[in-house]
Coordinates of C-alpha atoms in Angstrom, one line a residue:
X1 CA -4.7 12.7 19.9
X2 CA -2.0 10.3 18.3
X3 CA 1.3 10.4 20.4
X4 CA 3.8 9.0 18.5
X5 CA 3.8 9.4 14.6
X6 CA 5.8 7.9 12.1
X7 CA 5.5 10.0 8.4
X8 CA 6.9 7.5 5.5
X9 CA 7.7 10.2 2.5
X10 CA 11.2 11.0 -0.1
X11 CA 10.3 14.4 -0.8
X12 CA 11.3 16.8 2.2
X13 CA 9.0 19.5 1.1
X14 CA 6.0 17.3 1.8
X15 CA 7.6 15.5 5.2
X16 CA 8.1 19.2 6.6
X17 CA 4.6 20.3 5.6
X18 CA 3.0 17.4 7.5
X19 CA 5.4 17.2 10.3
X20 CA 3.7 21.2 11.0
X21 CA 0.6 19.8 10.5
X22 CA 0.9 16.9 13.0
X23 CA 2.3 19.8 15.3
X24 CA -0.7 22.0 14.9
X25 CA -2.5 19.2 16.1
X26 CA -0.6 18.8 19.3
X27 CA 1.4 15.7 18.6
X28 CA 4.6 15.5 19.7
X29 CA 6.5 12.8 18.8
X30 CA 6.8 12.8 15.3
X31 CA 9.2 10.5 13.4
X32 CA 10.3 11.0 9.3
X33 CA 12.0 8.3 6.9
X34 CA 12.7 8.2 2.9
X35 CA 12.7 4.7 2.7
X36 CA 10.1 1.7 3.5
X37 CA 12.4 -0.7 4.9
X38 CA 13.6 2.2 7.5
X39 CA 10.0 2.7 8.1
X40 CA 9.3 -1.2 8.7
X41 CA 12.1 -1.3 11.7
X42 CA 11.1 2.1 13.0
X43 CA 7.7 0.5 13.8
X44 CA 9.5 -2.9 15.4
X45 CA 11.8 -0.7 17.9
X46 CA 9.5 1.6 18.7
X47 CA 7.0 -1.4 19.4
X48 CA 10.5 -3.1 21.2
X49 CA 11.0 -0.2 23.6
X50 CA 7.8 0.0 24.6
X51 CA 6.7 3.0 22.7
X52 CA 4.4 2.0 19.5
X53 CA 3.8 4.2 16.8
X54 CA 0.0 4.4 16.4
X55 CA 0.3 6.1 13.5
X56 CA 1.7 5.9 9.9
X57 CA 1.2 8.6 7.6
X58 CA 2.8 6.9 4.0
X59 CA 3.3 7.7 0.7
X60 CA 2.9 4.8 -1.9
X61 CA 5.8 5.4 -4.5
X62 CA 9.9 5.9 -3.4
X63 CA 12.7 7.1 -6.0
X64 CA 14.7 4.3 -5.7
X65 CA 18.4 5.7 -5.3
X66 CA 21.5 3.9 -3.8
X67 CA 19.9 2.0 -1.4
X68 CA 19.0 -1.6 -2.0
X69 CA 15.4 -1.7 -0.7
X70 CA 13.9 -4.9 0.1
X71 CA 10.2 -3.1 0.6
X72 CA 9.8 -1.0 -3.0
X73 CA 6.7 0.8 -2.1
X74 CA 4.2 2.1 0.2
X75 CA 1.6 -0.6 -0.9
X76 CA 4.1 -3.4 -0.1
X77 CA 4.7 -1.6 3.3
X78 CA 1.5 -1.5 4.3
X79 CA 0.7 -4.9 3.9
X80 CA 4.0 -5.9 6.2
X81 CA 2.7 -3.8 9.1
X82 CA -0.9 -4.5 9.0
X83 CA 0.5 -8.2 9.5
X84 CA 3.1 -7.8 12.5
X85 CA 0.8 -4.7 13.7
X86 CA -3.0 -4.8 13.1
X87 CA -3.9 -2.1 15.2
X88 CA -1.2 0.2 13.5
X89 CA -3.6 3.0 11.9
X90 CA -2.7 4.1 8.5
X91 CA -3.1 6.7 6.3
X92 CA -2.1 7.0 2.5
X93 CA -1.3 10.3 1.4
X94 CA 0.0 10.3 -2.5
X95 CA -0.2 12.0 -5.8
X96 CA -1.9 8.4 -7.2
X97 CA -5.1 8.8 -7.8
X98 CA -5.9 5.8 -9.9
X99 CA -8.9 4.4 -9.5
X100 CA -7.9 1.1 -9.3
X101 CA -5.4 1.3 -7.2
X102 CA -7.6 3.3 -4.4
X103 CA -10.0 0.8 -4.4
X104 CA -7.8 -2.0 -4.0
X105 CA -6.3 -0.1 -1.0
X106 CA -9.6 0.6 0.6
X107 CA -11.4 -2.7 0.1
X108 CA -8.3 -4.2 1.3
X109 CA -9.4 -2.8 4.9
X110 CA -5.6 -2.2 5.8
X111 CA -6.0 1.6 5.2
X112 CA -8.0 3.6 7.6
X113 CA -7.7 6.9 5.0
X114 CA -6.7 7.9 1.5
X115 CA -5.3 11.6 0.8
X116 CA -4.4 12.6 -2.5
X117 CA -1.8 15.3 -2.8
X118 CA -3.8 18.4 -4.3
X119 CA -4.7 21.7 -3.5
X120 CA -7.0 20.3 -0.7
X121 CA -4.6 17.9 0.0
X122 CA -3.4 19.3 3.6
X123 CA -7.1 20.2 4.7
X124 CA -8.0 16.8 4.0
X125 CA -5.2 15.0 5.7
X126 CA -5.9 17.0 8.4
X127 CA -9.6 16.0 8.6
X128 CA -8.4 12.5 8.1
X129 CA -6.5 12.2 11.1
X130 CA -8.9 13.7 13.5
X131 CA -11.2 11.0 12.2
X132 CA -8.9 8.0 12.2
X133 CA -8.0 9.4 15.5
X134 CA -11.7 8.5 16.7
X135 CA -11.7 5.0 14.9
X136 CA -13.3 6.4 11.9
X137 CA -12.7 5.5 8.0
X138 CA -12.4 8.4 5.8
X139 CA -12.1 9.2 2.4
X140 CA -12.6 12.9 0.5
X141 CA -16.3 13.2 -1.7
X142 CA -13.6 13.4 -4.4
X143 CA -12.5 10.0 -3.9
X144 CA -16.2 9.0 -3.2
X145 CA -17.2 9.7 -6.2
X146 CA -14.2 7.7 -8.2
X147 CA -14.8 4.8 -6.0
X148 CA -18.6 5.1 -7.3
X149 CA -16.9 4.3 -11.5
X150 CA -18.6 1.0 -12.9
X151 CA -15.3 0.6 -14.3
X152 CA -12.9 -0.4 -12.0
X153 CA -11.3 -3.6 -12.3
X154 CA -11.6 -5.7 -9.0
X155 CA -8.7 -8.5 -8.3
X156 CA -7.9 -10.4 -5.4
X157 CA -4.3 -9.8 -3.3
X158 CA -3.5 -13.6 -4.5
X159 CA -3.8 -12.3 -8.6
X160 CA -2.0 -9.0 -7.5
X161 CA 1.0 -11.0 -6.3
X162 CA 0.8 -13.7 -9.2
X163 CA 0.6 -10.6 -11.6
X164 CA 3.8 -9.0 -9.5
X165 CA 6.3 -11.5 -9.6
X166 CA 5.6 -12.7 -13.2
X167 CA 6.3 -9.3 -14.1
X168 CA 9.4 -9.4 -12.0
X169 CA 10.4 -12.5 -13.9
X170 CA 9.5 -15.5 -12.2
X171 CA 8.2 -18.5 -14.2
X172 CA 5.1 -20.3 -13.0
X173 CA 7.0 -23.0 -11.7
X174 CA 9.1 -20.6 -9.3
X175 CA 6.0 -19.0 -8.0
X176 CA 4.5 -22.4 -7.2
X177 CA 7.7 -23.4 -5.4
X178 CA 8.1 -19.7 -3.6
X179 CA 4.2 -20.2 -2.3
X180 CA 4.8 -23.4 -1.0
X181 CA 7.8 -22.6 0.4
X182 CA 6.2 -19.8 2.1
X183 CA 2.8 -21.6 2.8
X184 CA 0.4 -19.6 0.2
X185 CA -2.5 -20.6 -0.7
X186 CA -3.2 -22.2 -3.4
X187 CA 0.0 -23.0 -4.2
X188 CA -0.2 -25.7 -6.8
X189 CA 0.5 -25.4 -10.1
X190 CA -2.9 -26.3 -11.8
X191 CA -4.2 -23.4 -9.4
X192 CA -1.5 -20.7 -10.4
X193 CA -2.4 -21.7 -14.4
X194 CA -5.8 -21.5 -13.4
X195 CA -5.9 -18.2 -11.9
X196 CA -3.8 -17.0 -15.3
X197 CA -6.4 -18.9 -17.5
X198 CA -9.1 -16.5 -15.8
X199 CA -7.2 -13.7 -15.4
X200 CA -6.4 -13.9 -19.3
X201 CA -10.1 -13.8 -20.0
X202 CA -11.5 -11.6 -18.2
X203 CA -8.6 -8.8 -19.5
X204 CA -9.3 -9.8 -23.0
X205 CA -5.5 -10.9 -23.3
X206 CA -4.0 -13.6 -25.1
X207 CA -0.6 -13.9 -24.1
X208 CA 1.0 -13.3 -19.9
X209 CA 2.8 -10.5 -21.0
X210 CA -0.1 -8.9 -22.8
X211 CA -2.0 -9.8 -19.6
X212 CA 1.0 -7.8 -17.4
X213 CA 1.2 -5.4 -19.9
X214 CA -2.7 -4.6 -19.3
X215 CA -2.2 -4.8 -15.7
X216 CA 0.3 -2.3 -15.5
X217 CA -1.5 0.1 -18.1
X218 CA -4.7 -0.2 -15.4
X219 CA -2.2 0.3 -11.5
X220 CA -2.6 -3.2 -10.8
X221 CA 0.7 -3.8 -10.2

């Protein structure tokens, strides 16, 4: 079984149930933050001192309170460790059960399982980590089933991001200079206009902050 455990959560309701859980299950070791950037240097000290956590158990929204958080959410979280730790198994356990944003998660490959919080919620986590335990994927038929919806919008990490920082307020120009700066790719600007051009039509928008406003309305970002 797992031996070292870090559970990423705010509410202490749900970090005690699953900390009992993890216990039932014989692990020992079992580490709890409220807060993704705590979460992010857990993993690097424990990897530093020679004792990995080899499992993340982590919600995907925070409150925001005091703090001044550089990682905002779960999502974001979880695409910082998969890079600096590949092998770090993950599991997303959350009340979001948008459609959308599951299967951008799972396709994504960076998730190993998705829990929802309901009244299965516990029984399934617990299946979960017996199975991600023994290098298996798993998802509940519940989630299955949604994943199965000819609906569900399908964009790549690159139009996520565009879509995220125009909603924070960048301009074009400042995401073309912030990708080349941090070597994305494509990072020009015909590329970034070209990507909105597409994005615009397939969402039926006319404007970007129709187009963000859609996004947002659907879990995109």
């Amino acid at each position: 079984m797992f031996k070292h455990v870090l559970i990423a959560e705010d509410l202490d309701s749900v970090n005690i149930a699953v900390t009992q859980l993890l216990g039932s299950l014989g692990i020992k070791e079992i580490e709890n933050t409220q807060y993704c950037d705590q979460a992010f240097l857990r993993c690097k000290k424990a990897e530093l001192d020679n004792n990995p956590i080899d499992l993340l158990i982590c919600d995907l929204s925070f409150k925001q309170d005091f703090r001044q958080e550089k990682i905002e959410n779960g999502e974001e979280l979880i695409w910082k460790l998969k890079k600096d730790f590949p092998a770090l198994k993950i599991i997303v356990h959350s009340v979001e059960d948008h459609p959308t944003t599951i299967s951008r998660l799972w396709d994504s490959e960076k998730i190993d399982a998705y829990i929802c919080k309901d009244r299965n919620g516990m029984q399934n986590l617990k299946e979960a980590i017996v199975k991600v335990y023994n290098d298996e994927k798993f998802l509940p038929k519940s989630l299955k089933d949604t994943l199965k919806q000819d609906n569900i919008v399908q964009i790549a990490d690159y139009e996520v991001r565009i879509l995220k920082l125009l909603s924070d307020g960048y301009t074009q120009e400042e995401i073309h200079v912030k990708f080349k700066k941090e070597g994305t790719y494509p990072h020009s600007k015909s590329s970034i206009e070209k990507r909105l051009k597409d994005l615009k039509e397939d969402f039926g928008a006319r404007t970007n902050p129709q187009l963000i406003s859609m996004a947002k309305d659907l879990k995109i970002i």
